[in-house]
Amino acid sequence: MTKPEIIFERNLTLGESPVWDGEKGRLYFVDIRGQAYYAMDYKSGHCEKFDVPQRIGCLAMCNDGSLLLAMEDGIYIADGSGNIRPAHKPTEIKGARFNDGKVGPDGYYYVGTMGDDFSGAFYRYGDGVLTELFGGCACSNGLDWTSDGKTMYYCDSRMHKIEVFSFDGSSHSLSDRRTLCEIPAEVGSPDGMTIDADGNLWWAIWGGSCVYHIEGATGKILDVIDIPAKQVSSCCFAGDDLSDLVITTAAFNRGLDAEPKAGNVFRVKVGVKGVAFNKYRLG
């Protein structure tokens, strides 16, 4: 395993949602509080910023090259120039804003919101319709699926545990919610995550200056990657062979004199490979 290397040196207020586009060799990520998303040419490091009118929790790729942006009042579609349009008719969203999500193996978008009083919810977006799957979310966060598409990992950061759902791609439904492992509050809070080709999990620990490597079958912690920023927010595998673990962090509420790398985006070689992102099926 290599030491964390900075690939984006700006202090993002709340960096999040790294997404790898292997076809274009492009890394996407967002700054939630900065109300922007970024597209980085991975080989050159050149990065383009796209401002948006609301806080943006996360993004996902579509099969036609456009992006889905999950923001405060709903989901939007962005073209390659950053022009956005609503992806669905106006819908009342529970919670303050969308936070984290991913496209599932069924080609639908699964994304949750946050609300300090557990007023948020977890949604499915498909065929132009936003559907609530469950409520009671305080900070709906990291999620991903096993290679057979039958299991979804998930966390609500305020619950300090990692959970598992049974997933049915034919009915786009979740069931049998259960706990995989606990994350003690004194360690930090589970945030964004990704799964590797071995079926194990890489989970950003907000407030813990680290990423946990967790065995997907048992919840056992296999390793800990230290990151030189306290608020570690998410991670994904990137690069031509999906062997780079890219990690986002946040700078808000941190003193940059004491923590100058807060909000930077990092890269680590961890000795395993990831899996390609699913894309939302438009049309």
mmCIF file of C-alpha atoms in Angstrom:
data_model
loop_
_atom_site.group_PDB
_atom_site.id
_atom_site.type_symbol
_atom_site.label_atom_id
_atom_site.label_comp_id
_atom_site.label_asym_id
_atom_site.label_seq_id
_atom_site.Cartn_x
_atom_site.Cartn_y
_atom_site.Cartn_z
ATOM 1 C CA MET A 1 0.000 0.000 0.000
ATOM 2 C CA THR A 2 1.299 3.462 -0.903
ATOM 3 C CA LYS A 3 1.000 6.649 1.111
ATOM 4 C CA PRO A 4 -1.850 9.030 0.243
ATOM 5 C CA GLU A 5 -0.975 11.296 -2.681
ATOM 6 C CA ILE A 6 -2.792 14.567 -3.344
ATOM 7 C CA ILE A 7 -4.396 14.745 -6.791
ATOM 8 C CA PHE A 8 -6.530 17.853 -6.157
ATOM 9 C CA GLU A 9 -4.989 20.382 -3.810
ATOM 10 C CA ARG A 10 -7.768 22.897 -3.284
ATOM 11 C CA ASN A 11 -9.523 22.970 0.074
ATOM 12 C CA LEU A 12 -13.006 21.849 -0.896
ATOM 13 C CA THR A 13 -15.545 22.953 1.673
ATOM 14 C CA LEU A 14 -17.270 19.568 1.558
ATOM 15 C CA GLY A 15 -15.732 17.289 -1.056
ATOM 16 C CA GLU A 16 -17.865 14.230 -1.815
ATOM 17 C CA SER A 17 -19.188 11.707 -4.332
ATOM 18 C CA PRO A 18 -16.104 10.668 -6.335
ATOM 19 C CA VAL A 19 -17.255 8.861 -9.500
ATOM 20 C CA TRP A 20 -14.954 7.278 -12.094
ATOM 21 C CA ASP A 21 -15.800 7.315 -15.809
ATOM 22 C CA GLY A 22 -13.479 4.728 -17.331
ATOM 23 C CA GLU A 23 -14.628 5.382 -20.897
ATOM 24 C CA LYS A 24 -13.639 9.055 -20.744
ATOM 25 C CA GLY A 25 -10.755 8.706 -18.282
ATOM 26 C CA ARG A 26 -12.516 11.252 -16.113
ATOM 27 C CA LEU A 27 -12.986 11.597 -12.370
ATOM 28 C CA TYR A 28 -16.025 13.466 -11.083
ATOM 29 C CA PHE A 29 -16.556 14.782 -7.552
ATOM 30 C CA VAL A 30 -18.630 17.466 -5.858
ATOM 31 C CA ASP A 31 -18.281 20.249 -3.310
ATOM 32 C CA ILE A 32 -21.616 20.124 -1.508
ATOM 33 C CA ARG A 33 -21.371 23.427 0.334
ATOM 34 C CA GLY A 34 -19.492 25.035 -2.536
ATOM 35 C CA GLN A 35 -22.462 24.268 -4.819
ATOM 36 C CA ALA A 36 -20.316 22.851 -7.594
ATOM 37 C CA TYR A 37 -19.174 19.658 -9.251
ATOM 38 C CA TYR A 38 -15.834 18.954 -10.914
ATOM 39 C CA ALA A 39 -14.690 16.913 -13.910
ATOM 40 C CA MET A 40 -10.998 15.969 -13.842
ATOM 41 C CA ASP A 41 -9.009 14.543 -16.729
ATOM 42 C CA TYR A 42 -7.289 11.856 -14.707
ATOM 43 C CA LYS A 43 -4.037 11.654 -16.668
ATOM 44 C CA SER A 44 -3.369 15.386 -17.025
ATOM 45 C CA GLY A 45 -4.992 16.480 -13.764
ATOM 46 C CA HIS A 46 -6.818 19.276 -15.590
ATOM 47 C CA CYS A 47 -10.056 19.976 -13.746
ATOM 48 C CA GLU A 48 -13.191 21.810 -14.887
ATOM 49 C CA LYS A 49 -15.598 23.288 -12.359
ATOM 50 C CA PHE A 50 -19.361 23.518 -12.895
ATOM 51 C CA ASP A 51 -21.352 25.759 -10.547
ATOM 52 C CA VAL A 52 -24.917 24.777 -9.646
ATOM 53 C CA PRO A 53 -27.700 26.806 -7.989
ATOM 54 C CA GLN A 54 -28.145 24.537 -4.942
ATOM 55 C CA ARG A 55 -26.113 22.335 -2.631
ATOM 56 C CA ILE A 56 -25.317 19.145 -4.532
ATOM 57 C CA GLY A 57 -25.007 15.958 -2.499
ATOM 58 C CA CYS A 58 -23.825 13.553 -5.171
ATOM 59 C CA LEU A 59 -23.822 12.763 -8.865
ATOM 60 C CA ALA A 60 -24.092 9.729 -11.139
ATOM 61 C CA MET A 61 -23.405 8.924 -14.777
ATOM 62 C CA CYS A 62 -26.043 8.230 -17.429
ATOM 63 C CA ASN A 63 -25.695 5.950 -20.426
ATOM 64 C CA ASP A 64 -25.869 8.887 -22.866
ATOM 65 C CA GLY A 65 -22.956 10.810 -21.304
ATOM 66 C CA SER A 66 -25.042 13.163 -19.184
ATOM 67 C CA LEU A 67 -25.026 13.277 -15.388
ATOM 68 C CA LEU A 68 -27.636 12.994 -12.662
ATOM 69 C CA LEU A 69 -27.214 15.621 -9.941
ATOM 70 C CA ALA A 70 -28.951 15.057 -6.591
ATOM 71 C CA MET A 71 -29.457 18.490 -5.008
ATOM 72 C CA GLU A 72 -31.729 20.150 -2.441
ATOM 73 C CA ASP A 73 -35.162 19.885 -4.009
ATOM 74 C CA GLY A 74 -34.710 16.960 -6.376
ATOM 75 C CA ILE A 75 -32.658 15.318 -9.083
ATOM 76 C CA TYR A 76 -31.466 17.128 -12.178
ATOM 77 C CA ILE A 77 -29.868 16.123 -15.469
ATOM 78 C CA ALA A 78 -26.716 17.955 -16.584
ATOM 79 C CA ASP A 79 -25.317 17.883 -20.100
ATOM 80 C CA GLY A 80 -21.630 18.059 -20.981
ATOM 81 C CA SER A 81 -21.645 21.856 -20.813
ATOM 82 C CA GLY A 82 -23.149 21.968 -17.321
ATOM 83 C CA ASN A 83 -26.646 22.970 -18.419
ATOM 84 C CA ILE A 84 -29.200 21.431 -16.065
ATOM 85 C CA ARG A 85 -32.877 20.526 -16.198
ATOM 86 C CA PRO A 86 -35.206 18.751 -13.739
ATOM 87 C CA ALA A 87 -35.206 14.965 -14.048
ATOM 88 C CA HIS A 88 -38.716 14.570 -12.626
ATOM 89 C CA LYS A 89 -41.847 16.555 -11.906
ATOM 90 C CA PRO A 90 -41.819 18.703 -8.719
ATOM 91 C CA THR A 91 -41.880 16.383 -5.700
ATOM 92 C CA GLU A 92 -41.806 17.174 -1.997
ATOM 93 C CA ILE A 93 -38.483 15.879 -0.670
ATOM 94 C CA LYS A 94 -38.129 14.793 2.948
ATOM 95 C CA GLY A 95 -35.122 16.273 4.775
ATOM 96 C CA ALA A 96 -32.885 19.231 4.056
ATOM 97 C CA ARG A 97 -31.191 17.968 0.880
ATOM 98 C CA PHE A 98 -29.984 14.887 -0.961
ATOM 99 C CA ASN A 99 -26.701 13.545 0.374
ATOM 100 C CA ASP A 100 -25.335 10.335 -1.150
ATOM 101 C CA GLY A 101 -26.390 7.814 -3.760
ATOM 102 C CA LYS A 102 -25.389 5.447 -6.550
ATOM 103 C CA VAL A 103 -26.896 3.766 -9.585
ATOM 104 C CA GLY A 104 -27.807 0.181 -8.786
ATOM 105 C CA PRO A 105 -27.251 -2.946 -10.868
ATOM 106 C CA ASP A 106 -30.800 -2.500 -12.185
ATOM 107 C CA GLY A 107 -29.900 0.849 -13.763
ATOM 108 C CA TYR A 108 -32.019 2.887 -11.314
ATOM 109 C CA TYR A 109 -30.651 5.639 -9.057
ATOM 110 C CA TYR A 110 -30.748 5.078 -5.278
ATOM 111 C CA VAL A 111 -30.143 8.176 -3.184
ATOM 112 C CA GLY A 112 -30.967 9.413 0.313
ATOM 113 C CA THR A 113 -31.475 12.717 2.076
ATOM 114 C CA MET A 114 -30.480 14.089 5.467
ATOM 115 C CA GLY A 115 -32.401 15.703 8.309
ATOM 116 C CA ASP A 116 -31.045 16.268 11.820
ATOM 117 C CA ASP A 117 -34.297 15.114 13.420
ATOM 118 C CA PHE A 118 -34.370 11.899 11.337
ATOM 119 C CA SER A 119 -36.700 13.593 8.873
ATOM 120 C CA GLY A 120 -34.830 12.398 5.786
ATOM 121 C CA ALA A 121 -35.664 9.476 3.501
ATOM 122 C CA PHE A 122 -34.166 7.052 1.005
ATOM 123 C CA TYR A 123 -35.410 7.197 -2.591
ATOM 124 C CA ARG A 124 -35.329 5.330 -5.865
ATOM 125 C CA TYR A 125 -35.288 7.287 -9.119
ATOM 126 C CA GLY A 126 -36.307 5.420 -12.251
ATOM 127 C CA ASP A 127 -38.273 6.065 -15.433
ATOM 128 C CA GLY A 128 -38.527 9.741 -14.500
ATOM 129 C CA VAL A 129 -40.234 9.019 -11.166
ATOM 130 C CA LEU A 130 -38.883 9.563 -7.639
ATOM 131 C CA THR A 131 -40.175 6.978 -5.122
ATOM 132 C CA GLU A 132 -39.568 6.871 -1.369
ATOM 133 C CA LEU A 133 -38.347 3.448 -0.176
ATOM 134 C CA PHE A 134 -38.000 4.190 3.549
ATOM 135 C CA GLY A 135 -37.920 7.142 5.931
ATOM 136 C CA GLY A 136 -36.348 8.002 9.264
ATOM 137 C CA CYS A 137 -32.967 9.000 7.841
ATOM 138 C CA ALA A 138 -30.738 11.442 9.720
ATOM 139 C CA CYS A 139 -27.795 11.361 7.301
ATOM 140 C CA SER A 140 -28.327 8.810 4.542
ATOM 141 C CA ASN A 141 -24.896 7.907 3.264
ATOM 142 C CA GLY A 142 -22.620 5.369 1.571
ATOM 143 C CA LEU A 143 -24.061 2.492 -0.451
ATOM 144 C CA ASP A 144 -22.983 -0.136 -2.975
ATOM 145 C CA TRP A 145 -23.923 -3.614 -4.207
ATOM 146 C CA THR A 146 -22.356 -7.062 -4.311
ATOM 147 C CA SER A 147 -21.319 -8.452 -7.694
ATOM 148 C CA ASP A 148 -24.404 -10.683 -7.904
ATOM 149 C CA GLY A 149 -26.663 -7.669 -7.349
ATOM 150 C CA LYS A 150 -28.514 -9.354 -4.492
ATOM 151 C CA THR A 151 -27.118 -7.368 -1.553
ATOM 152 C CA MET A 152 -26.863 -3.628 -0.911
ATOM 153 C CA TYR A 153 -24.584 -2.158 1.771
ATOM 154 C CA TYR A 154 -25.699 1.120 3.355
ATOM 155 C CA CYS A 155 -25.157 3.451 6.275
ATOM 156 C CA ASP A 156 -26.882 6.292 8.042
ATOM 157 C CA SER A 157 -23.938 8.180 9.538
ATOM 158 C CA ARG A 158 -25.834 9.158 12.680
ATOM 159 C CA MET A 159 -26.589 5.498 13.461
ATOM 160 C CA HIS A 160 -22.869 4.597 13.674
ATOM 161 C CA LYS A 161 -23.315 1.256 11.976
ATOM 162 C CA ILE A 162 -23.064 -0.371 8.577
ATOM 163 C CA GLU A 163 -26.185 -2.125 7.356
ATOM 164 C CA VAL A 164 -27.152 -4.668 4.723
ATOM 165 C CA PHE A 165 -30.304 -5.022 2.633
ATOM 166 C CA SER A 166 -31.469 -7.806 0.367
ATOM 167 C CA PHE A 167 -31.946 -6.291 -3.092
ATOM 168 C CA ASP A 168 -34.337 -7.420 -5.839
ATOM 169 C CA GLY A 169 -33.369 -5.880 -9.162
ATOM 170 C CA SER A 170 -36.494 -7.085 -10.969
ATOM 171 C CA SER A 171 -38.812 -5.224 -8.583
ATOM 172 C CA HIS A 172 -36.235 -2.524 -7.662
ATOM 173 C CA SER A 173 -36.915 -3.189 -3.987
ATOM 174 C CA LEU A 174 -35.108 -3.537 -0.652
ATOM 175 C CA SER A 175 -35.892 -5.927 2.213
ATOM 176 C CA ASP A 176 -34.440 -7.710 5.266
ATOM 177 C CA ARG A 177 -32.562 -4.735 6.722
ATOM 178 C CA ARG A 178 -29.844 -5.859 9.153
ATOM 179 C CA THR A 179 -26.612 -4.719 10.792
ATOM 180 C CA LEU A 180 -23.212 -5.807 9.469
ATOM 181 C CA CYS A 181 -21.016 -4.040 12.037
ATOM 182 C CA GLU A 182 -20.895 -1.112 14.452
ATOM 183 C CA ILE A 183 -18.633 1.938 14.128
ATOM 184 C CA PRO A 184 -18.027 3.374 17.625
ATOM 185 C CA ALA A 185 -18.861 7.083 17.911
ATOM 186 C CA GLU A 186 -15.426 7.798 19.388
ATOM 187 C CA VAL A 187 -13.841 6.470 16.165
ATOM 188 C CA GLY A 188 -15.953 8.619 13.836
ATOM 189 C CA SER A 189 -18.988 8.201 11.590
ATOM 190 C CA PRO A 190 -19.289 5.970 8.518
ATOM 191 C CA ASP A 191 -19.684 8.125 5.423
ATOM 192 C CA GLY A 192 -19.259 7.352 1.706
ATOM 193 C CA MET A 193 -17.934 3.993 0.525
ATOM 194 C CA THR A 194 -17.133 1.669 -2.347
ATOM 195 C CA ILE A 195 -16.819 -2.074 -2.912
ATOM 196 C CA ASP A 196 -13.824 -3.848 -4.454
ATOM 197 C CA ALA A 197 -13.546 -6.790 -6.853
ATOM 198 C CA ASP A 198 -13.098 -9.149 -3.891
ATOM 199 C CA GLY A 199 -16.429 -8.103 -2.396
ATOM 200 C CA ASN A 200 -14.872 -6.159 0.467
ATOM 201 C CA LEU A 201 -15.754 -2.612 1.502
ATOM 202 C CA TRP A 202 -13.798 0.631 1.728
ATOM 203 C CA TRP A 203 -15.588 3.025 4.038
ATOM 204 C CA ALA A 204 -14.667 6.674 4.677
ATOM 205 C CA ILE A 205 -14.760 7.493 8.393
ATOM 206 C CA TRP A 206 -15.878 11.090 8.930
ATOM 207 C CA GLY A 207 -14.031 12.593 11.888
ATOM 208 C CA GLY A 208 -11.641 9.644 11.971
ATOM 209 C CA SER A 209 -8.912 10.702 9.499
ATOM 210 C CA CYS A 210 -9.119 7.321 7.819
ATOM 211 C CA VAL A 211 -10.752 4.807 5.497
ATOM 212 C CA TYR A 212 -11.738 1.392 6.880
ATOM 213 C CA HIS A 213 -11.193 -1.744 4.794
ATOM 214 C CA ILE A 214 -14.012 -4.072 5.888
ATOM 215 C CA GLU A 215 -14.692 -7.683 4.997
ATOM 216 C CA GLY A 216 -18.007 -7.677 3.176
ATOM 217 C CA ALA A 217 -19.128 -11.081 4.444
ATOM 218 C CA THR A 218 -18.422 -10.585 8.149
ATOM 219 C CA GLY A 219 -17.960 -6.877 8.900
ATOM 220 C CA LYS A 220 -14.439 -7.550 10.189
ATOM 221 C CA ILE A 221 -12.018 -4.624 9.857
ATOM 222 C CA LEU A 222 -9.153 -5.790 7.648
ATOM 223 C CA ASP A 223 -7.090 -2.614 7.523
ATOM 224 C CA VAL A 224 -7.144 1.129 8.187
ATOM 225 C CA ILE A 225 -5.794 3.740 5.772
ATOM 226 C CA ASP A 226 -4.721 6.947 7.502
ATOM 227 C CA ILE A 227 -5.567 10.177 5.663
ATOM 228 C CA PRO A 228 -4.024 13.578 6.565
ATOM 229 C CA ALA A 229 -7.446 15.217 6.906
ATOM 230 C CA LYS A 230 -9.924 14.581 9.709
ATOM 231 C CA GLN A 231 -13.192 14.776 7.770
ATOM 232 C CA VAL A 232 -12.892 11.905 5.280
ATOM 233 C CA SER A 233 -16.087 11.830 3.238
ATOM 234 C CA SER A 234 -16.048 9.204 0.481
ATOM 235 C CA CYS A 235 -13.964 7.038 -1.841
ATOM 236 C CA CYS A 236 -14.051 5.192 -5.152
ATOM 237 C CA PHE A 237 -11.733 3.137 -7.341
ATOM 238 C CA ALA A 238 -10.344 4.894 -10.401
ATOM 239 C CA GLY A 239 -7.632 4.640 -13.043
ATOM 240 C CA ASP A 240 -7.267 2.512 -16.167
ATOM 241 C CA ASP A 241 -7.172 -0.726 -14.170
ATOM 242 C CA LEU A 242 -9.333 0.465 -11.241
ATOM 243 C CA SER A 243 -6.413 0.068 -8.826
ATOM 244 C CA ASP A 244 -6.368 3.610 -7.402
ATOM 245 C CA LEU A 245 -8.515 4.342 -4.357
ATOM 246 C CA VAL A 246 -9.549 8.019 -4.647
ATOM 247 C CA ILE A 247 -10.603 9.673 -1.385
ATOM 248 C CA THR A 248 -12.456 12.973 -0.838
ATOM 249 C CA THR A 249 -12.300 15.128 2.300
ATOM 250 C CA ALA A 250 -13.826 18.319 3.687
ATOM 251 C CA ALA A 251 -12.391 21.598 4.991
ATOM 252 C CA PHE A 252 -15.385 23.224 6.693
ATOM 253 C CA ASN A 253 -15.039 23.672 10.469
ATOM 254 C CA ARG A 254 -11.336 22.879 10.198
ATOM 255 C CA GLY A 255 -8.447 25.286 10.760
ATOM 256 C CA LEU A 256 -6.316 25.192 7.634
ATOM 257 C CA ASP A 257 -3.221 26.387 9.493
ATOM 258 C CA ALA A 258 -3.346 23.226 11.575
ATOM 259 C CA GLU A 259 -4.821 21.010 8.861
ATOM 260 C CA PRO A 260 -3.677 22.391 5.481
ATOM 261 C CA LYS A 261 -4.753 19.288 3.489
ATOM 262 C CA ALA A 262 -8.375 19.393 4.635
ATOM 263 C CA GLY A 263 -10.644 19.345 1.594
ATOM 264 C CA ASN A 264 -8.006 17.860 -0.713
ATOM 265 C CA VAL A 265 -8.659 14.796 -2.892
ATOM 266 C CA PHE A 266 -6.213 11.916 -2.367
ATOM 267 C CA ARG A 267 -5.149 8.754 -4.171
ATOM 268 C CA VAL A 268 -3.791 5.525 -2.638
ATOM 269 C CA LYS A 269 -2.674 2.210 -4.146
ATOM 270 C CA VAL A 270 -4.272 -0.410 -1.896
ATOM 271 C CA GLY A 271 -3.340 -3.630 -3.714
ATOM 272 C CA VAL A 272 -6.835 -4.550 -4.911
ATOM 273 C CA LYS A 273 -9.018 -3.429 -7.782
ATOM 274 C CA GLY A 274 -12.464 -1.940 -7.802
ATOM 275 C CA VAL A 275 -15.480 -2.434 -10.036
ATOM 276 C CA ALA A 276 -16.919 -0.134 -12.686
ATOM 277 C CA PHE A 277 -19.733 2.268 -11.798
ATOM 278 C CA ASN A 278 -23.240 1.480 -13.008
ATOM 279 C CA LYS A 279 -24.843 4.040 -15.297
ATOM 280 C CA TYR A 280 -28.421 5.250 -15.187
ATOM 281 C CA ARG A 281 -30.461 4.207 -18.204
ATOM 282 C CA LEU A 282 -31.992 7.268 -19.845
ATOM 283 C CA GLY A 283 -34.680 6.640 -22.411
#
